[in-house]
Amino acid sequence: DSGVTQTPKHLITATGQRVTLRCSPRSGDLSVYWYQQSLDQGLQFLIHYYNGEERAKGNILERFSAQQFPDLHSELNLSSLELGDSALYFCASSVAGAVVNTEAFFGQGTRLTVV
Amino acid sequence: AQKVTQAQTEISVVEKEDVTLDCVYETRDTTYYLFWYKQPPSGELVFLIRRNSFDEQNEISGRYSWNFQKSTSSFNFTITASQVVDSAVYFCALSEEYGGSQGNLIFGKGTKLSVKP
C-alpha cells in the first residue's frame, strides 16, 4: 500500500458528462501529480500541484482541470467527456516540490470508462 | 527533448530464468533522475528504484539489479531467477532537474514481462 488513496476505483459515465476524481496524498506529502494512462498514449503527465499551487502542466486538455485543497487532497475534474478520455487516471504524491528530489508514490488509479 | 525508450514491448521467460529489461533515455540536462516502476495485473504502479545522474554505481536489491551507463544513456533492469510473481509491466522513467520534465516523470511505453511456471 503506497499510502496514496484514489476514489472512486472505477467510474462509468456517458459522453458529454462531467466527473471528479479524488486523490488523498500520503501523510506529509505536499506534492500531488496527476497522470493519464491510455493504450495509445501510455503514461502521460497531466498536472502537478505543490502545497495548493499549480507547479507544472503537461498534456492536460482544456476540458480538464484540477485543484489542491488546503488539506492537500486534490481533485481532477473532467468535463464534456469523450470516448477517448477512457483511461486509467493515476495520482502520485511526493514530499518535495519536484519529483527529482524524492520518489513519487502512486495510488491505485481510477479507471474511467466513457460510453 | 527528453525521451525514454523501452524497445522490448513484451518478454516471455520461464521461471528461474534471468531477464534484462532495457531502457534508453535522452536528455540535455546534466542533472536528472531515472526510475523504474512495476505495474502488476492489479494495476497499481509500484516504485522500484530512483537513481541520480551522478551515481553510476550498479545497485542490487535481492533478485533485482540495475545497470546505469551514462556513456550509452541506458538504465537496464535485471531480474535474476525470475518468478511468476514478477509478471507485470515494467516502466522506466526520467525526470530532469532543470529541463522540461522538472517536477514530473517522463515514462517509457513499458515492457510486459510474462514469467511462465
PDB file of N, CA and C in Angstrom, chain B residues 54-115:
ATOM      1  N   PHE B  54      24.463  11.348 -11.245  1.00  0.00           N
ATOM      2  CA  PHE B  54      25.852  11.391 -10.790  1.00  0.00           C
ATOM      3  C   PHE B  54      26.285  10.100 -10.123  1.00  0.00           C
ATOM      4  N   ASP B  55      25.370   9.180  -9.999  1.00  0.00           N
ATOM      5  CA  ASP B  55      25.679   7.935  -9.312  1.00  0.00           C
ATOM      6  C   ASP B  55      25.587   6.781 -10.294  1.00  0.00           C
ATOM      7  N   GLU B  56      26.714   6.372 -10.823  1.00  0.00           N
ATOM      8  CA  GLU B  56      26.716   5.303 -11.814  1.00  0.00           C
ATOM      9  C   GLU B  56      26.964   3.938 -11.218  1.00  0.00           C
ATOM     10  N   GLN B  57      26.985   3.876  -9.898  1.00  0.00           N
ATOM     11  CA  GLN B  57      27.155   2.566  -9.276  1.00  0.00           C
ATOM     12  C   GLN B  57      25.961   1.679  -9.553  1.00  0.00           C
ATOM     13  N   ASN B  58      26.246   0.439  -9.871  1.00  0.00           N
ATOM     14  CA  ASN B  58      25.157  -0.509 -10.038  1.00  0.00           C
ATOM     15  C   ASN B  58      24.521  -0.794  -8.685  1.00  0.00           C
ATOM     16  N   GLU B  59      23.244  -1.111  -8.717  1.00  0.00           N
ATOM     17  CA  GLU B  59      22.537  -1.366  -7.461  1.00  0.00           C
ATOM     18  C   GLU B  59      21.895  -2.741  -7.514  1.00  0.00           C
ATOM     19  N   ILE B  60      21.944  -3.395  -6.377  1.00  0.00           N
ATOM     20  CA  ILE B  60      21.331  -4.726  -6.267  1.00  0.00           C
ATOM     21  C   ILE B  60      20.396  -4.725  -5.078  1.00  0.00           C
ATOM     22  N   SER B  61      19.199  -5.239  -5.295  1.00  0.00           N
ATOM     23  CA  SER B  61      18.239  -5.374  -4.204  1.00  0.00           C
ATOM     24  C   SER B  61      17.591  -6.741  -4.351  1.00  0.00           C
ATOM     25  N   GLY B  62      18.090  -7.694  -3.613  1.00  0.00           N
ATOM     26  CA  GLY B  62      17.560  -9.053  -3.712  1.00  0.00           C
ATOM     27  C   GLY B  62      17.795  -9.626  -5.094  1.00  0.00           C
ATOM     28  N   ARG B  63      16.730  -9.993  -5.771  1.00  0.00           N
ATOM     29  CA  ARG B  63      16.860 -10.568  -7.113  1.00  0.00           C
ATOM     30  C   ARG B  63      16.913  -9.491  -8.193  1.00  0.00           C
ATOM     31  N   TYR B  64      16.734  -8.235  -7.790  1.00  0.00           N
ATOM     32  CA  TYR B  64      16.714  -7.128  -8.747  1.00  0.00           C
ATOM     33  C   TYR B  64      18.090  -6.455  -8.792  1.00  0.00           C
ATOM     34  N   SER B  65      18.496  -6.070  -9.976  1.00  0.00           N
ATOM     35  CA  SER B  65      19.705  -5.269 -10.097  1.00  0.00           C
ATOM     36  C   SER B  65      19.533  -4.287 -11.246  1.00  0.00           C
ATOM     37  N   TRP B  66      20.237  -3.173 -11.129  1.00  0.00           N
ATOM     38  CA  TRP B  66      20.137  -2.133 -12.126  1.00  0.00           C
ATOM     39  C   TRP B  66      21.537  -1.742 -12.594  1.00  0.00           C
ATOM     40  N   ASN B  67      21.653  -1.543 -13.891  1.00  0.00           N
ATOM     41  CA  ASN B  67      22.919  -1.159 -14.507  1.00  0.00           C
ATOM     42  C   ASN B  67      22.743   0.175 -15.210  1.00  0.00           C
ATOM     43  N   PHE B  68      23.394   1.198 -14.669  1.00  0.00           N
ATOM     44  CA  PHE B  68      23.285   2.553 -15.203  1.00  0.00           C
ATOM     45  C   PHE B  68      24.570   2.873 -15.952  1.00  0.00           C
ATOM     46  N   GLN B  69      24.467   3.189 -17.229  1.00  0.00           N
ATOM     47  CA  GLN B  69      25.644   3.543 -18.027  1.00  0.00           C
ATOM     48  C   GLN B  69      25.379   4.854 -18.749  1.00  0.00           C
ATOM     49  N   LYS B  70      25.998   5.928 -18.286  1.00  0.00           N
ATOM     50  CA  LYS B  70      25.797   7.230 -18.905  1.00  0.00           C
ATOM     51  C   LYS B  70      26.342   7.245 -20.331  1.00  0.00           C
ATOM     52  N   SER B  71      27.409   6.493 -20.575  1.00  0.00           N
ATOM     53  CA  SER B  71      28.039   6.511 -21.897  1.00  0.00           C
ATOM     54  C   SER B  71      27.087   6.044 -22.992  1.00  0.00           C
ATOM     55  N   THR B  72      26.167   5.173 -22.619  1.00  0.00           N
ATOM     56  CA  THR B  72      25.192   4.664 -23.592  1.00  0.00           C
ATOM     57  C   THR B  72      23.783   5.135 -23.276  1.00  0.00           C
ATOM     58  N   SER B  73      23.657   6.031 -22.299  1.00  0.00           N
ATOM     59  CA  SER B  73      22.345   6.558 -21.876  1.00  0.00           C
ATOM     60  C   SER B  73      21.376   5.406 -21.617  1.00  0.00           C
ATOM     61  N   SER B  74      21.826   4.459 -20.836  1.00  0.00           N
ATOM     62  CA  SER B  74      20.969   3.306 -20.566  1.00  0.00           C
ATOM     63  C   SER B  74      20.846   3.053 -19.070  1.00  0.00           C
ATOM     64  N   PHE B  75      19.732   2.518 -18.695  1.00  0.00           N
ATOM     65  CA  PHE B  75      19.467   2.193 -17.286  1.00  0.00           C
ATOM     66  C   PHE B  75      18.676   0.894 -17.289  1.00  0.00           C
ATOM     67  N   ASN B  76      19.412  -0.206 -17.411  1.00  0.00           N
ATOM     68  CA  ASN B  76      18.783  -1.516 -17.588  1.00  0.00           C
ATOM     69  C   ASN B  76      18.496  -2.196 -16.264  1.00  0.00           C
ATOM     70  N   PHE B  77      17.484  -3.030 -16.282  1.00  0.00           N
ATOM     71  CA  PHE B  77      16.965  -3.672 -15.070  1.00  0.00           C
ATOM     72  C   PHE B  77      17.001  -5.188 -15.285  1.00  0.00           C
ATOM     73  N   THR B  78      17.657  -5.881 -14.366  1.00  0.00           N
ATOM     74  CA  THR B  78      17.767  -7.332 -14.469  1.00  0.00           C
ATOM     75  C   THR B  78      17.077  -8.004 -13.299  1.00  0.00           C
ATOM     76  N   ILE B  79      16.269  -8.995 -13.618  1.00  0.00           N
ATOM     77  CA  ILE B  79      15.665  -9.839 -12.585  1.00  0.00           C
ATOM     78  C   ILE B  79      16.348 -11.195 -12.679  1.00  0.00           C
ATOM     79  N   THR B  80      16.928 -11.613 -11.576  1.00  0.00           N
ATOM     80  CA  THR B  80      17.621 -12.895 -11.512  1.00  0.00           C
ATOM     81  C   THR B  80      16.664 -13.953 -10.974  1.00  0.00           C
ATOM     82  N   ALA B  81      16.736 -15.126 -11.552  1.00  0.00           N
ATOM     83  CA  ALA B  81      15.884 -16.244 -11.098  1.00  0.00           C
ATOM     84  C   ALA B  81      14.430 -15.799 -11.025  1.00  0.00           C
ATOM     85  N   SER B  82      13.890 -15.418 -12.172  1.00  0.00           N
ATOM     86  CA  SER B  82      12.542 -14.840 -12.225  1.00  0.00           C
ATOM     87  C   SER B  82      11.497 -15.771 -11.616  1.00  0.00           C
ATOM     88  N   GLN B  83      10.445 -15.147 -11.106  1.00  0.00           N
ATOM     89  CA  GLN B  83       9.338 -15.889 -10.504  1.00  0.00           C
ATOM     90  C   GLN B  83       8.038 -15.437 -11.165  1.00  0.00           C
ATOM     91  N   VAL B  84       7.010 -16.262 -11.032  1.00  0.00           N
ATOM     92  CA  VAL B  84       5.719 -15.934 -11.640  1.00  0.00           C
ATOM     93  C   VAL B  84       5.199 -14.593 -11.133  1.00  0.00           C
ATOM     94  N   VAL B  85       5.483 -14.288  -9.873  1.00  0.00           N
ATOM     95  CA  VAL B  85       5.010 -13.015  -9.286  1.00  0.00           C
ATOM     96  C   VAL B  85       5.690 -11.804  -9.917  1.00  0.00           C
ATOM     97  N   ASP B  86       6.741 -12.018 -10.692  1.00  0.00           N
ATOM     98  CA  ASP B  86       7.400 -10.900 -11.370  1.00  0.00           C
ATOM     99  C   ASP B  86       6.642 -10.490 -12.623  1.00  0.00           C
ATOM    100  N   SER B  87       5.666 -11.265 -13.018  1.00  0.00           N
ATOM    101  CA  SER B  87       4.882 -10.935 -14.209  1.00  0.00           C
ATOM    102  C   SER B  87       4.182  -9.594 -14.005  1.00  0.00           C
ATOM    103  N   ALA B  88       4.482  -8.672 -14.882  1.00  0.00           N
ATOM    104  CA  ALA B  88       3.960  -7.307 -14.749  1.00  0.00           C
ATOM    105  C   ALA B  88       4.436  -6.499 -15.945  1.00  0.00           C
ATOM    106  N   VAL B  89       3.971  -5.259 -15.994  1.00  0.00           N
ATOM    107  CA  VAL B  89       4.532  -4.309 -16.952  1.00  0.00           C
ATOM    108  C   VAL B  89       5.502  -3.434 -16.174  1.00  0.00           C
ATOM    109  N   TYR B  90       6.691  -3.275 -16.733  1.00  0.00           N
ATOM    110  CA  TYR B  90       7.721  -2.500 -16.066  1.00  0.00           C
ATOM    111  C   TYR B  90       7.977  -1.224 -16.863  1.00  0.00           C
ATOM    112  N   PHE B  91       7.978  -0.107 -16.128  1.00  0.00           N
ATOM    113  CA  PHE B  91       8.178   1.186 -16.756  1.00  0.00           C
ATOM    114  C   PHE B  91       9.474   1.816 -16.281  1.00  0.00           C
ATOM    115  N   CYS B  92      10.195   2.358 -17.227  1.00  0.00           N
ATOM    116  CA  CYS B  92      11.361   3.180 -16.933  1.00  0.00           C
ATOM    117  C   CYS B  92      10.916   4.631 -17.087  1.00  0.00           C
ATOM    118  N   ALA B  93      11.437   5.526 -16.256  1.00  0.00           N
ATOM    119  CA  ALA B  93      11.015   6.924 -16.321  1.00  0.00           C
ATOM    120  C   ALA B  93      12.189   7.857 -16.040  1.00  0.00           C
ATOM    121  N   LEU B  94      12.049   9.081 -16.520  1.00  0.00           N
ATOM    122  CA  LEU B  94      13.104  10.089 -16.409  1.00  0.00           C
ATOM    123  C   LEU B  94      12.513  11.373 -15.827  1.00  0.00           C
ATOM    124  N   SER B  95      13.270  12.033 -14.973  1.00  0.00           N
ATOM    125  CA  SER B  95      12.886  13.357 -14.502  1.00  0.00           C
ATOM    126  C   SER B  95      14.121  14.233 -14.509  1.00  0.00           C
ATOM    127  N   GLU B  96      13.988  15.432 -15.033  1.00  0.00           N
ATOM    128  CA  GLU B  96      15.134  16.325 -15.159  1.00  0.00           C
ATOM    129  C   GLU B  96      15.131  17.385 -14.075  1.00  0.00           C
ATOM    130  N   GLU B  97      16.324  17.812 -13.692  1.00  0.00           N
ATOM    131  CA  GLU B  97      16.444  18.840 -12.668  1.00  0.00           C
ATOM    132  C   GLU B  97      15.975  20.182 -13.191  1.00  0.00           C
ATOM    133  N   TYR B  98      16.338  20.511 -14.430  1.00  0.00           N
ATOM    134  CA  TYR B  98      16.044  21.849 -14.935  1.00  0.00           C
ATOM    135  C   TYR B  98      15.259  21.848 -16.238  1.00  0.00           C
ATOM    136  N   GLY B  99      15.173  20.705 -16.867  1.00  0.00           N
ATOM    137  CA  GLY B  99      14.555  20.658 -18.176  1.00  0.00           C
ATOM    138  C   GLY B  99      13.044  20.596 -18.120  1.00  0.00           C
ATOM    139  N   GLY B 100      12.470  20.282 -19.231  1.00  0.00           N
ATOM    140  CA  GLY B 100      11.023  20.322 -19.386  1.00  0.00           C
ATOM    141  C   GLY B 100      10.272  19.363 -18.483  1.00  0.00           C
ATOM    142  N   SER B 101      10.943  18.325 -18.015  1.00  0.00           N
ATOM    143  CA  SER B 101      10.213  17.355 -17.211  1.00  0.00           C
ATOM    144  C   SER B 101      10.434  17.592 -15.727  1.00  0.00           C
ATOM    145  N   GLN B 102      10.998  18.757 -15.384  1.00  0.00           N
ATOM    146  CA  GLN B 102      11.223  19.018 -13.970  1.00  0.00           C
ATOM    147  C   GLN B 102       9.920  18.889 -13.194  1.00  0.00           C
ATOM    148  N   GLY B 103       9.955  18.153 -12.120  1.00  0.00           N
ATOM    149  CA  GLY B 103       8.760  18.024 -11.308  1.00  0.00           C
ATOM    150  C   GLY B 103       7.823  16.944 -11.775  1.00  0.00           C
ATOM    151  N   ASN B 104       8.159  16.263 -12.850  1.00  0.00           N
ATOM    152  CA  ASN B 104       7.288  15.166 -13.236  1.00  0.00           C
ATOM    153  C   ASN B 104       8.116  14.097 -13.945  1.00  0.00           C
ATOM    154  N   LEU B 105       7.482  13.001 -14.239  1.00  0.00           N
ATOM    155  CA  LEU B 105       8.149  11.841 -14.807  1.00  0.00           C
ATOM    156  C   LEU B 105       7.764  11.675 -16.272  1.00  0.00           C
ATOM    157  N   ILE B 106       8.783  11.411 -17.092  1.00  0.00           N
ATOM    158  CA  ILE B 106       8.557  11.020 -18.485  1.00  0.00           C
ATOM    159  C   ILE B 106       8.723   9.511 -18.545  1.00  0.00           C
ATOM    160  N   PHE B 107       7.663   8.827 -18.898  1.00  0.00           N
ATOM    161  CA  PHE B 107       7.677   7.371 -18.888  1.00  0.00           C
ATOM    162  C   PHE B 107       7.963   6.794 -20.265  1.00  0.00           C
ATOM    163  N   GLY B 108       8.617   5.635 -20.272  1.00  0.00           N
ATOM    164  CA  GLY B 108       8.684   4.832 -21.472  1.00  0.00           C
ATOM    165  C   GLY B 108       7.347   4.127 -21.675  1.00  0.00           C
ATOM    166  N   LYS B 109       7.232   3.395 -22.777  1.00  0.00           N
ATOM    167  CA  LYS B 109       5.976   2.714 -23.105  1.00  0.00           C
ATOM    168  C   LYS B 109       5.774   1.445 -22.282  1.00  0.00           C
ATOM    169  N   GLY B 110       6.802   1.013 -21.611  1.00  0.00           N
ATOM    170  CA  GLY B 110       6.687  -0.161 -20.760  1.00  0.00           C
ATOM    171  C   GLY B 110       7.060  -1.454 -21.461  1.00  0.00           C
ATOM    172  N   THR B 111       7.522  -2.415 -20.675  1.00  0.00           N
ATOM    173  CA  THR B 111       7.812  -3.765 -21.161  1.00  0.00           C
ATOM    174  C   THR B 111       6.961  -4.736 -20.363  1.00  0.00           C
ATOM    175  N   LYS B 112       6.177  -5.518 -21.074  1.00  0.00           N
ATOM    176  CA  LYS B 112       5.342  -6.506 -20.395  1.00  0.00           C
ATOM    177  C   LYS B 112       6.135  -7.796 -20.231  1.00  0.00           C
ATOM    178  N   LEU B 113       6.346  -8.182 -18.997  1.00  0.00           N
ATOM    179  CA  LEU B 113       7.097  -9.401 -18.691  1.00  0.00           C
ATOM    180  C   LEU B 113       6.132 -10.498 -18.256  1.00  0.00           C
ATOM    181  N   SER B 114       6.204 -11.617 -18.920  1.00  0.00           N
ATOM    182  CA  SER B 114       5.409 -12.780 -18.526  1.00  0.00           C
ATOM    183  C   SER B 114       6.372 -13.878 -18.095  1.00  0.00           C
ATOM    184  N   VAL B 115       6.192 -14.358 -16.884  1.00  0.00           N
ATOM    185  CA  VAL B 115       7.023 -15.434 -16.366  1.00  0.00           C
ATOM    186  C   VAL B 115       6.143 -16.669 -16.258  1.00  0.00           C
TER     187      VAL B 115
END
